[in-house]
mmCIF file of C-alpha atoms in Angstrom:
data_model
loop_
_atom_site.group_PDB
_atom_site.id
_atom_site.type_symbol
_atom_site.label_atom_id
_atom_site.label_comp_id
_atom_site.label_asym_id
_atom_site.label_seq_id
_atom_site.Cartn_x
_atom_site.Cartn_y
_atom_site.Cartn_z
ATOM 1 C CA MET A 1 -2.419 17.916 45.620
ATOM 2 C CA GLN A 2 -5.157 18.021 42.994
ATOM 3 C CA LEU A 3 -4.448 19.638 39.632
ATOM 4 C CA ALA A 4 -6.422 22.757 38.759
ATOM 5 C CA PHE A 5 -7.330 21.503 35.286
ATOM 6 C CA PRO A 6 -8.518 18.090 34.065
ATOM 7 C CA VAL A 7 -6.015 15.907 32.230
ATOM 8 C CA PRO A 8 -7.627 13.739 29.552
ATOM 9 C CA ARG A 9 -6.958 10.072 30.107
ATOM 10 C CA VAL A 10 -6.300 8.181 26.901
ATOM 11 C CA GLU A 11 -6.098 4.412 26.935
ATOM 12 C CA ILE A 12 -4.110 3.113 23.984
ATOM 13 C CA PRO A 13 -4.845 -0.515 23.044
ATOM 14 C CA ALA A 14 -1.955 -2.980 23.041
ATOM 15 C CA PHE A 15 0.040 -2.752 19.842
ATOM 16 C CA PRO A 16 -0.676 -5.885 17.750
ATOM 17 C CA ARG A 17 2.213 -8.222 17.074
ATOM 18 C CA ASP A 18 1.539 -8.202 13.308
ATOM 19 C CA ASP A 19 1.790 -4.409 13.228
ATOM 20 C CA VAL A 20 5.133 -4.536 15.005
ATOM 21 C CA MET A 21 6.420 -7.101 12.518
ATOM 22 C CA LEU A 22 5.282 -5.205 9.433
ATOM 23 C CA LEU A 23 6.535 -1.828 10.622
ATOM 24 C CA ALA A 24 9.854 -3.502 11.454
ATOM 25 C CA VAL A 25 9.981 -4.672 7.828
ATOM 26 C CA LEU A 26 9.524 -1.064 6.729
ATOM 27 C CA ALA A 27 12.395 0.072 8.944
ATOM 28 C CA ALA A 28 14.688 -2.761 7.786
ATOM 29 C CA VAL A 29 14.018 -2.536 4.054
ATOM 30 C CA VAL A 30 14.996 1.140 3.808
ATOM 31 C CA LEU A 31 18.563 0.180 4.751
ATOM 32 C CA LEU A 32 18.959 -2.277 1.857
ATOM 33 C CA PRO A 33 20.401 -1.292 -1.569
ATOM 34 C CA LEU A 34 17.955 0.613 -3.768
ATOM 35 C CA PRO A 35 18.110 -1.785 -6.791
ATOM 36 C CA PHE A 36 17.272 -4.704 -4.512
ATOM 37 C CA ILE A 37 14.331 -2.833 -2.964
ATOM 38 C CA ILE A 38 12.900 -1.825 -6.350
ATOM 39 C CA ALA A 39 13.260 -5.346 -7.769
ATOM 40 C CA THR A 40 11.630 -6.821 -4.662
ATOM 41 C CA PHE A 41 8.573 -4.562 -4.599
ATOM 42 C CA ILE A 42 8.077 -4.984 -8.373
ATOM 43 C CA ILE A 43 8.186 -8.795 -8.071
ATOM 44 C CA VAL A 44 5.974 -8.923 -4.973
ATOM 45 C CA GLY A 45 3.665 -6.303 -6.489
ATOM 46 C CA GLN A 46 3.095 -8.339 -9.652
ATOM 47 C CA SER A 47 2.364 -11.381 -7.495
ATOM 48 C CA HIS A 48 -0.118 -9.242 -5.535
ATOM 49 C CA PHE A 49 -1.813 -8.063 -8.754
ATOM 50 C CA LEU A 50 -2.124 -11.649 -10.004
ATOM 51 C CA MET A 51 -3.552 -12.886 -6.698
ATOM 52 C CA THR A 52 -6.129 -10.097 -6.897
ATOM 53 C CA PHE A 53 -7.208 -11.189 -10.382
ATOM 54 C CA ILE A 54 -7.481 -14.815 -9.239
ATOM 55 C CA TYR A 55 -9.656 -14.024 -6.243
ATOM 56 C CA GLN A 56 -11.755 -11.471 -8.126
ATOM 57 C CA TYR A 57 -12.492 -14.145 -10.718
ATOM 58 C CA ARG A 58 -13.302 -16.738 -8.046
ATOM 59 C CA GLY A 59 -15.508 -14.230 -6.227
ATOM 60 C CA GLY A 60 -17.531 -13.406 -9.351
ATOM 61 C CA LYS A 61 -16.284 -9.812 -9.470
ATOM 62 C CA MET A 62 -15.384 -9.911 -13.184
ATOM 63 C CA ASN A 63 -18.818 -8.976 -14.465
ATOM 64 C CA HIS A 64 -19.743 -6.916 -17.533
ATOM 65 C CA ARG A 65 -19.032 -3.617 -15.775
ATOM 66 C CA TYR A 66 -15.607 -4.844 -14.655
ATOM 67 C CA LEU A 67 -14.678 -6.025 -18.176
ATOM 68 C CA LEU A 68 -15.940 -2.793 -19.738
ATOM 69 C CA VAL A 69 -13.824 -0.673 -17.355
ATOM 70 C CA ALA A 70 -10.796 -2.944 -17.955
ATOM 71 C CA ALA A 71 -11.173 -2.549 -21.727
ATOM 72 C CA GLY A 72 -11.511 1.225 -21.382
ATOM 73 C CA LEU A 73 -8.395 1.338 -19.192
ATOM 74 C CA ALA A 74 -6.405 -0.671 -21.731
ATOM 75 C CA LEU A 75 -7.426 1.649 -24.576
ATOM 76 C CA GLY A 76 -6.706 4.750 -22.491
ATOM 77 C CA ILE A 77 -3.252 3.474 -21.496
ATOM 78 C CA VAL A 78 -2.294 2.670 -25.087
ATOM 79 C CA ALA A 79 -3.553 6.076 -26.268
ATOM 80 C CA TYR A 80 -1.622 7.876 -23.520
ATOM 81 C CA PHE A 81 1.709 6.286 -24.414
ATOM 82 C CA VAL A 82 1.128 6.748 -28.155
ATOM 83 C CA PHE A 83 0.134 10.418 -27.996
ATOM 84 C CA VAL A 84 1.727 11.686 -24.745
ATOM 85 C CA GLY A 85 4.273 9.243 -23.370
ATOM 86 C CA GLU A 86 5.365 11.350 -20.373
ATOM 87 C CA VAL A 87 6.449 9.208 -17.424
ATOM 88 C CA VAL A 88 6.271 11.777 -14.588
ATOM 89 C CA PRO A 89 2.454 12.207 -14.623
ATOM 90 C CA VAL A 90 2.096 8.404 -14.522
ATOM 91 C CA ALA A 91 4.420 8.205 -11.510
ATOM 92 C CA VAL A 92 2.565 11.018 -9.697
ATOM 93 C CA VAL A 93 -0.862 9.438 -10.260
ATOM 94 C CA ALA A 94 0.464 6.023 -9.221
ATOM 95 C CA GLY A 95 2.091 7.443 -6.075
ATOM 96 C CA LEU A 96 -0.908 9.412 -4.843
ATOM 97 C CA GLY A 97 -3.283 6.657 -5.886
ATOM 98 C CA PHE A 98 -1.228 4.144 -3.964
ATOM 99 C CA ALA A 99 -1.214 6.291 -0.810
ATOM 100 C CA ALA A 100 -5.029 6.449 -0.816
ATOM 101 C CA HIS A 101 -5.295 2.752 -1.756
ATOM 102 C CA PHE A 102 -2.903 1.686 1.017
ATOM 103 C CA ALA A 103 -4.567 3.739 3.759
ATOM 104 C CA ARG A 104 -8.127 2.844 2.753
ATOM 105 C CA ASP A 105 -7.322 -0.869 2.544
ATOM 106 C CA GLU A 106 -5.911 -0.820 6.079
ATOM 107 C CA PHE A 107 -9.383 0.086 7.377
ATOM 108 C CA TYR A 108 -10.868 -2.701 5.270
ATOM 109 C CA LEU A 109 -8.311 -5.237 6.480
ATOM 110 C CA ARG A 110 -9.279 -4.529 10.092
ATOM 111 C CA GLY A 111 -13.023 -4.326 9.469
ATOM 112 C CA GLU A 112 -13.349 -0.648 10.448
ATOM 113 C CA ARG A 113 -15.791 1.784 8.894
ATOM 114 C CA LEU A 114 -14.744 4.935 7.069
ATOM 115 C CA ASP A 115 -15.903 7.926 9.128
ATOM 116 C CA VAL A 116 -14.650 11.521 9.155
ATOM 117 C CA ARG A 117 -11.617 10.632 11.288
ATOM 118 C CA ALA A 118 -10.776 7.738 9.002
ATOM 119 C CA TRP A 119 -10.821 9.989 5.943
ATOM 120 C CA SER A 120 -8.687 12.589 7.757
ATOM 121 C CA THR A 121 -6.151 9.846 8.481
ATOM 122 C CA ILE A 122 -6.179 8.840 4.809
ATOM 123 C CA ALA A 123 -5.642 12.512 3.887
ATOM 124 C CA GLY A 124 -2.697 12.618 6.294
ATOM 125 C CA PHE A 125 -1.166 9.597 4.578
ATOM 126 C CA LEU A 126 -1.568 11.327 1.216
ATOM 127 C CA LEU A 127 0.227 14.364 2.671
ATOM 128 C CA VAL A 128 3.094 12.167 3.851
ATOM 129 C CA PHE A 129 3.485 10.527 0.458
ATOM 130 C CA PHE A 130 3.383 13.877 -1.329
ATOM 131 C CA ALA A 131 5.985 15.368 1.036
ATOM 132 C CA THR A 132 8.275 12.341 0.756
ATOM 133 C CA ALA A 133 8.061 12.339 -3.042
ATOM 134 C CA THR A 134 8.727 16.103 -3.100
ATOM 135 C CA ALA A 135 11.763 15.577 -0.872
ATOM 136 C CA SER A 136 13.172 13.011 -3.303
ATOM 137 C CA ILE A 137 12.772 15.519 -6.169
ATOM 138 C CA LEU A 138 14.297 18.470 -4.280
ATOM 139 C CA GLY A 139 17.298 16.427 -3.176
ATOM 140 C CA PRO A 140 19.403 16.645 -0.010
ATOM 141 C CA GLY A 141 19.691 20.443 -0.046
ATOM 142 C CA LEU A 142 16.035 21.431 0.351
ATOM 143 C CA GLY A 143 14.360 18.050 0.593
ATOM 144 C CA PHE A 144 14.201 18.133 4.382
ATOM 145 C CA LEU A 145 11.880 21.173 4.413
ATOM 146 C CA PRO A 146 8.597 19.529 3.291
ATOM 147 C CA LEU A 147 9.388 16.537 5.499
ATOM 148 C CA LEU A 148 10.078 18.715 8.546
ATOM 149 C CA VAL A 149 6.856 20.685 8.060
ATOM 150 C CA THR A 150 4.916 17.440 7.588
ATOM 151 C CA PHE A 151 6.491 15.928 10.706
ATOM 152 C CA VAL A 152 5.426 18.909 12.845
ATOM 153 C CA VAL A 153 1.906 18.956 11.363
ATOM 154 C CA LEU A 154 1.465 15.207 11.841
ATOM 155 C CA GLY A 155 2.743 15.351 15.410
ATOM 156 C CA GLY A 156 0.277 18.086 16.298
ATOM 157 C CA MET A 157 -2.614 16.325 14.582
ATOM 158 C CA CYS A 158 -1.755 13.027 16.284
ATOM 159 C CA VAL A 159 -1.781 14.625 19.754
ATOM 160 C CA ARG A 160 -5.070 16.412 19.021
ATOM 161 C CA VAL A 161 -6.733 13.251 17.723
ATOM 162 C CA ALA A 162 -5.563 11.159 20.691
ATOM 163 C CA THR A 163 -6.961 13.595 23.250
ATOM 164 C CA HIS A 164 -10.513 13.393 21.815
ATOM 165 C CA ARG A 165 -10.931 9.613 21.832
ATOM 166 C CA PRO A 166 -8.582 6.635 21.689
ATOM 167 C CA PRO A 167 -7.469 5.910 18.129
ATOM 168 C CA SER A 168 -8.738 2.781 16.450
ATOM 169 C CA ALA A 169 -6.292 0.000 15.559
ATOM 170 C CA THR A 170 -6.068 1.234 11.967
ATOM 171 C CA GLU A 171 -5.702 4.900 12.896
ATOM 172 C CA ARG A 172 -2.923 4.073 15.328
ATOM 173 C CA TYR A 173 -1.177 1.903 12.744
ATOM 174 C CA LEU A 174 -1.335 4.545 10.027
ATOM 175 C CA TRP A 175 -0.284 7.432 12.307
ATOM 176 C CA ILE A 176 2.741 5.493 13.528
ATOM 177 C CA ALA A 177 3.544 4.488 9.936
ATOM 178 C CA MET A 178 3.312 8.142 8.839
ATOM 179 C CA LEU A 179 5.556 9.397 11.625
ATOM 180 C CA LEU A 180 8.013 6.583 10.957
ATOM 181 C CA ILE A 181 8.125 7.301 7.218
ATOM 182 C CA VAL A 182 8.830 11.004 7.762
ATOM 183 C CA ALA A 183 11.325 10.367 10.587
ATOM 184 C CA LEU A 184 13.279 7.849 8.489
ATOM 185 C CA SER A 185 13.252 10.220 5.517
ATOM 186 C CA LEU A 186 14.612 13.040 7.691
ATOM 187 C CA ALA A 187 17.196 10.825 9.383
ATOM 188 C CA PHE A 188 18.529 8.951 6.351
ATOM 189 C CA GLY A 189 17.366 10.935 3.312
ATOM 190 C CA LEU A 190 16.184 7.744 1.612
ATOM 191 C CA ALA A 191 12.823 8.967 0.337
ATOM 192 C CA ILE A 192 12.684 6.711 -2.739
ATOM 193 C CA GLN A 193 13.643 3.610 -0.739
ATOM 194 C CA ILE A 194 10.976 4.371 1.843
ATOM 195 C CA LEU A 195 8.226 4.831 -0.759
ATOM 196 C CA ALA A 196 9.232 1.517 -2.332
ATOM 197 C CA ALA A 197 9.266 -0.164 1.077
ATOM 198 C CA VAL A 198 5.731 1.055 1.811
ATOM 199 C CA SER A 199 4.571 -0.511 -1.466
ATOM 200 C CA LEU A 200 6.071 -3.796 -0.312
ATOM 201 C CA LEU A 201 4.466 -3.322 3.092
ATOM 202 C CA HIS A 202 1.011 -3.068 1.498
ATOM 203 C CA CYS A 203 1.441 -6.410 -0.251
ATOM 204 C CA LEU A 204 2.651 -8.055 2.960
ATOM 205 C CA ASN A 205 -0.288 -6.643 4.917
ATOM 206 C CA TRP A 206 -2.695 -8.180 2.428
ATOM 207 C CA MET A 207 -0.875 -11.504 2.408
ATOM 208 C CA VAL A 208 -0.967 -11.732 6.213
ATOM 209 C CA GLY A 209 -4.497 -10.309 6.493
ATOM 210 C CA TYR A 210 -6.095 -12.744 4.065
ATOM 211 C CA GLY A 211 -4.044 -15.593 5.496
ATOM 212 C CA ARG A 212 -5.514 -14.788 8.897
ATOM 213 C CA LYS A 213 -9.043 -14.822 7.447
ATOM 214 C CA VAL A 214 -8.745 -18.287 5.899
ATOM 215 C CA ARG A 215 -6.780 -19.795 8.792
ATOM 216 C CA PRO A 216 -9.795 -21.557 10.428
ATOM 217 C CA ASP A 217 -10.621 -23.424 7.179
ATOM 218 C CA ALA A 218 -7.908 -25.999 6.401
ATOM 219 C CA VAL A 219 -8.895 -26.382 2.721
ATOM 220 C CA ARG A 220 -9.069 -22.635 2.027
ATOM 221 C CA ARG A 221 -5.888 -22.053 4.022
ATOM 222 C CA ALA A 222 -3.925 -24.614 2.005
ATOM 223 C CA GLY A 223 -5.291 -23.301 -1.282
ATOM 224 C CA TYR A 224 -4.504 -19.705 -0.396
ATOM 225 C CA TRP A 225 -0.894 -20.284 0.638
ATOM 226 C CA ARG A 226 -0.325 -22.567 -2.349
ATOM 227 C CA ALA A 227 -1.607 -19.853 -4.699
ATOM 228 C CA THR A 228 0.513 -17.250 -2.879
ATOM 229 C CA ALA A 229 3.663 -19.352 -3.292
ATOM 230 C CA LEU A 230 2.977 -20.189 -6.951
ATOM 231 C CA THR A 231 2.213 -16.602 -7.996
ATOM 232 C CA PHE A 232 5.363 -15.399 -6.219
ATOM 233 C CA LEU A 233 7.533 -18.057 -7.886
ATOM 234 C CA LEU A 234 5.976 -17.199 -11.266
ATOM 235 C CA SER A 235 6.694 -13.508 -10.730
ATOM 236 C CA VAL A 236 10.300 -14.192 -9.712
ATOM 237 C CA SER A 237 10.853 -16.482 -12.713
ATOM 238 C CA LEU A 238 9.410 -14.011 -15.213
ATOM 239 C CA TYR A 239 11.385 -11.150 -13.685
ATOM 240 C CA PHE A 240 14.685 -12.963 -14.177
ATOM 241 C CA LEU A 241 13.678 -14.036 -17.689
ATOM 242 C CA TRP A 242 13.316 -10.315 -18.413
ATOM 243 C CA SER A 243 16.297 -8.930 -16.475
ATOM 244 C CA GLU A 244 18.797 -11.734 -17.173
ATOM 245 C CA GLY A 245 17.300 -13.679 -20.072
ATOM 246 C CA GLY A 246 16.493 -10.703 -22.278
ATOM 247 C CA VAL A 247 12.845 -11.620 -22.953
ATOM 248 C CA GLY A 248 11.800 -8.201 -24.210
ATOM 249 C CA PHE A 249 8.004 -8.259 -23.980
ATOM 250 C CA LEU A 250 8.203 -8.851 -20.216
ATOM 251 C CA GLN A 251 9.254 -5.222 -19.815
ATOM 252 C CA TYR A 252 5.546 -4.383 -19.928
ATOM 253 C CA PHE A 253 5.220 -6.134 -16.570
ATOM 254 C CA PHE A 254 8.512 -5.362 -14.846
ATOM 255 C CA LEU A 255 9.895 -2.076 -16.189
ATOM 256 C CA LEU A 256 9.098 0.486 -13.493
ATOM 257 C CA THR A 257 7.111 2.808 -15.786
ATOM 258 C CA TYR A 258 4.791 0.023 -16.902
ATOM 259 C CA TRP A 259 4.590 -1.309 -13.354
ATOM 260 C CA TYR A 260 3.157 2.089 -12.375
ATOM 261 C CA VAL A 261 0.538 1.643 -15.081
ATOM 262 C CA GLY A 262 -0.330 -1.797 -13.738
ATOM 263 C CA ALA A 263 -0.647 -0.337 -10.249
ATOM 264 C CA ILE A 264 -3.066 2.361 -11.458
ATOM 265 C CA ALA A 265 -5.160 -0.305 -13.185
ATOM 266 C CA HIS A 266 -5.104 -2.314 -9.940
ATOM 267 C CA PHE A 267 -6.398 0.676 -7.935
ATOM 268 C CA VAL A 268 -9.263 1.235 -10.379
ATOM 269 C CA LEU A 269 -10.275 -2.408 -10.784
ATOM 270 C CA THR A 270 -10.305 -3.062 -7.029
ATOM 271 C CA SER A 271 -12.379 0.044 -6.229
ATOM 272 C CA THR A 272 -15.895 -0.450 -4.888
ATOM 273 C CA VAL A 273 -17.264 1.407 -7.926
ATOM 274 C CA VAL A 274 -15.928 -1.275 -10.260
ATOM 275 C CA SER A 275 -15.778 -4.498 -8.252
ATOM 276 C CA GLY A 276 -18.509 -3.759 -5.704
ATOM 277 C CA ALA A 277 -18.540 -3.578 -1.922
ATOM 278 C CA LYS A 278 -16.032 -5.655 0.005
ATOM 279 C CA ARG A 279 -16.699 -7.766 3.045
ATOM 280 C CA PRO A 280 -14.246 -6.859 5.824
ATOM 281 C CA LEU A 281 -11.492 -9.442 6.175
ATOM 282 C CA SER A 282 -11.887 -9.462 9.934
ATOM 283 C CA ALA A 283 -15.507 -10.553 9.647
#
């Protein structure tokens, strides 16, 4: 018997193995103790920042415009903490900035262009981050409400998007990540852990993505993984010098408030406005 109305046929591409691995990391990390998660994403994040500086320098990105913006950022940060000093606005800017940075970079990592659907997906990721952060502030009593509303909205948007054309690899990845973030927040109430885990996930995505790009070239591959290992070991060593050895000035790298500041600087200095257009990693 033939149906009276057409049913759209949507072919979903095979889910990449790397995406499965990285989303599994997200699911696993949220179950670990919060202090361990925070320490891990701070250490890995500082390693990520340092690797960015190294490769920006090697790629000739640190031109006069870059240095001028960096100097302006440094002056603005010092002025903010001298005259204002409030931590919450810094955390909010860092959180929302990270959500946009994470989602946009996923398109770059896979070599996909930013069209209207891509920007709507990025907006959805911003919504998820805002709802998850709001849930952590409201606590267990009312925190589920913004997450529940977001989950319903995302589910409806995902179905609508899928029935118009098959999602790209990045869109699929981000939609599944969004649904997973909200579902885990609703199920376990671990909003802060999940936000921290997503920060770690971003660094891992970059590590794997760039490693895949340099894999065909033995010299570049060896240099990249050597630099990755050395920057990570340096970050770990400095973190323990601060946390266990009492080296006070290192707080400006590893205390969470100042880490947020470093993250904001990272978002600005890696933007196309400052460092120029990027060549897709998949190219």
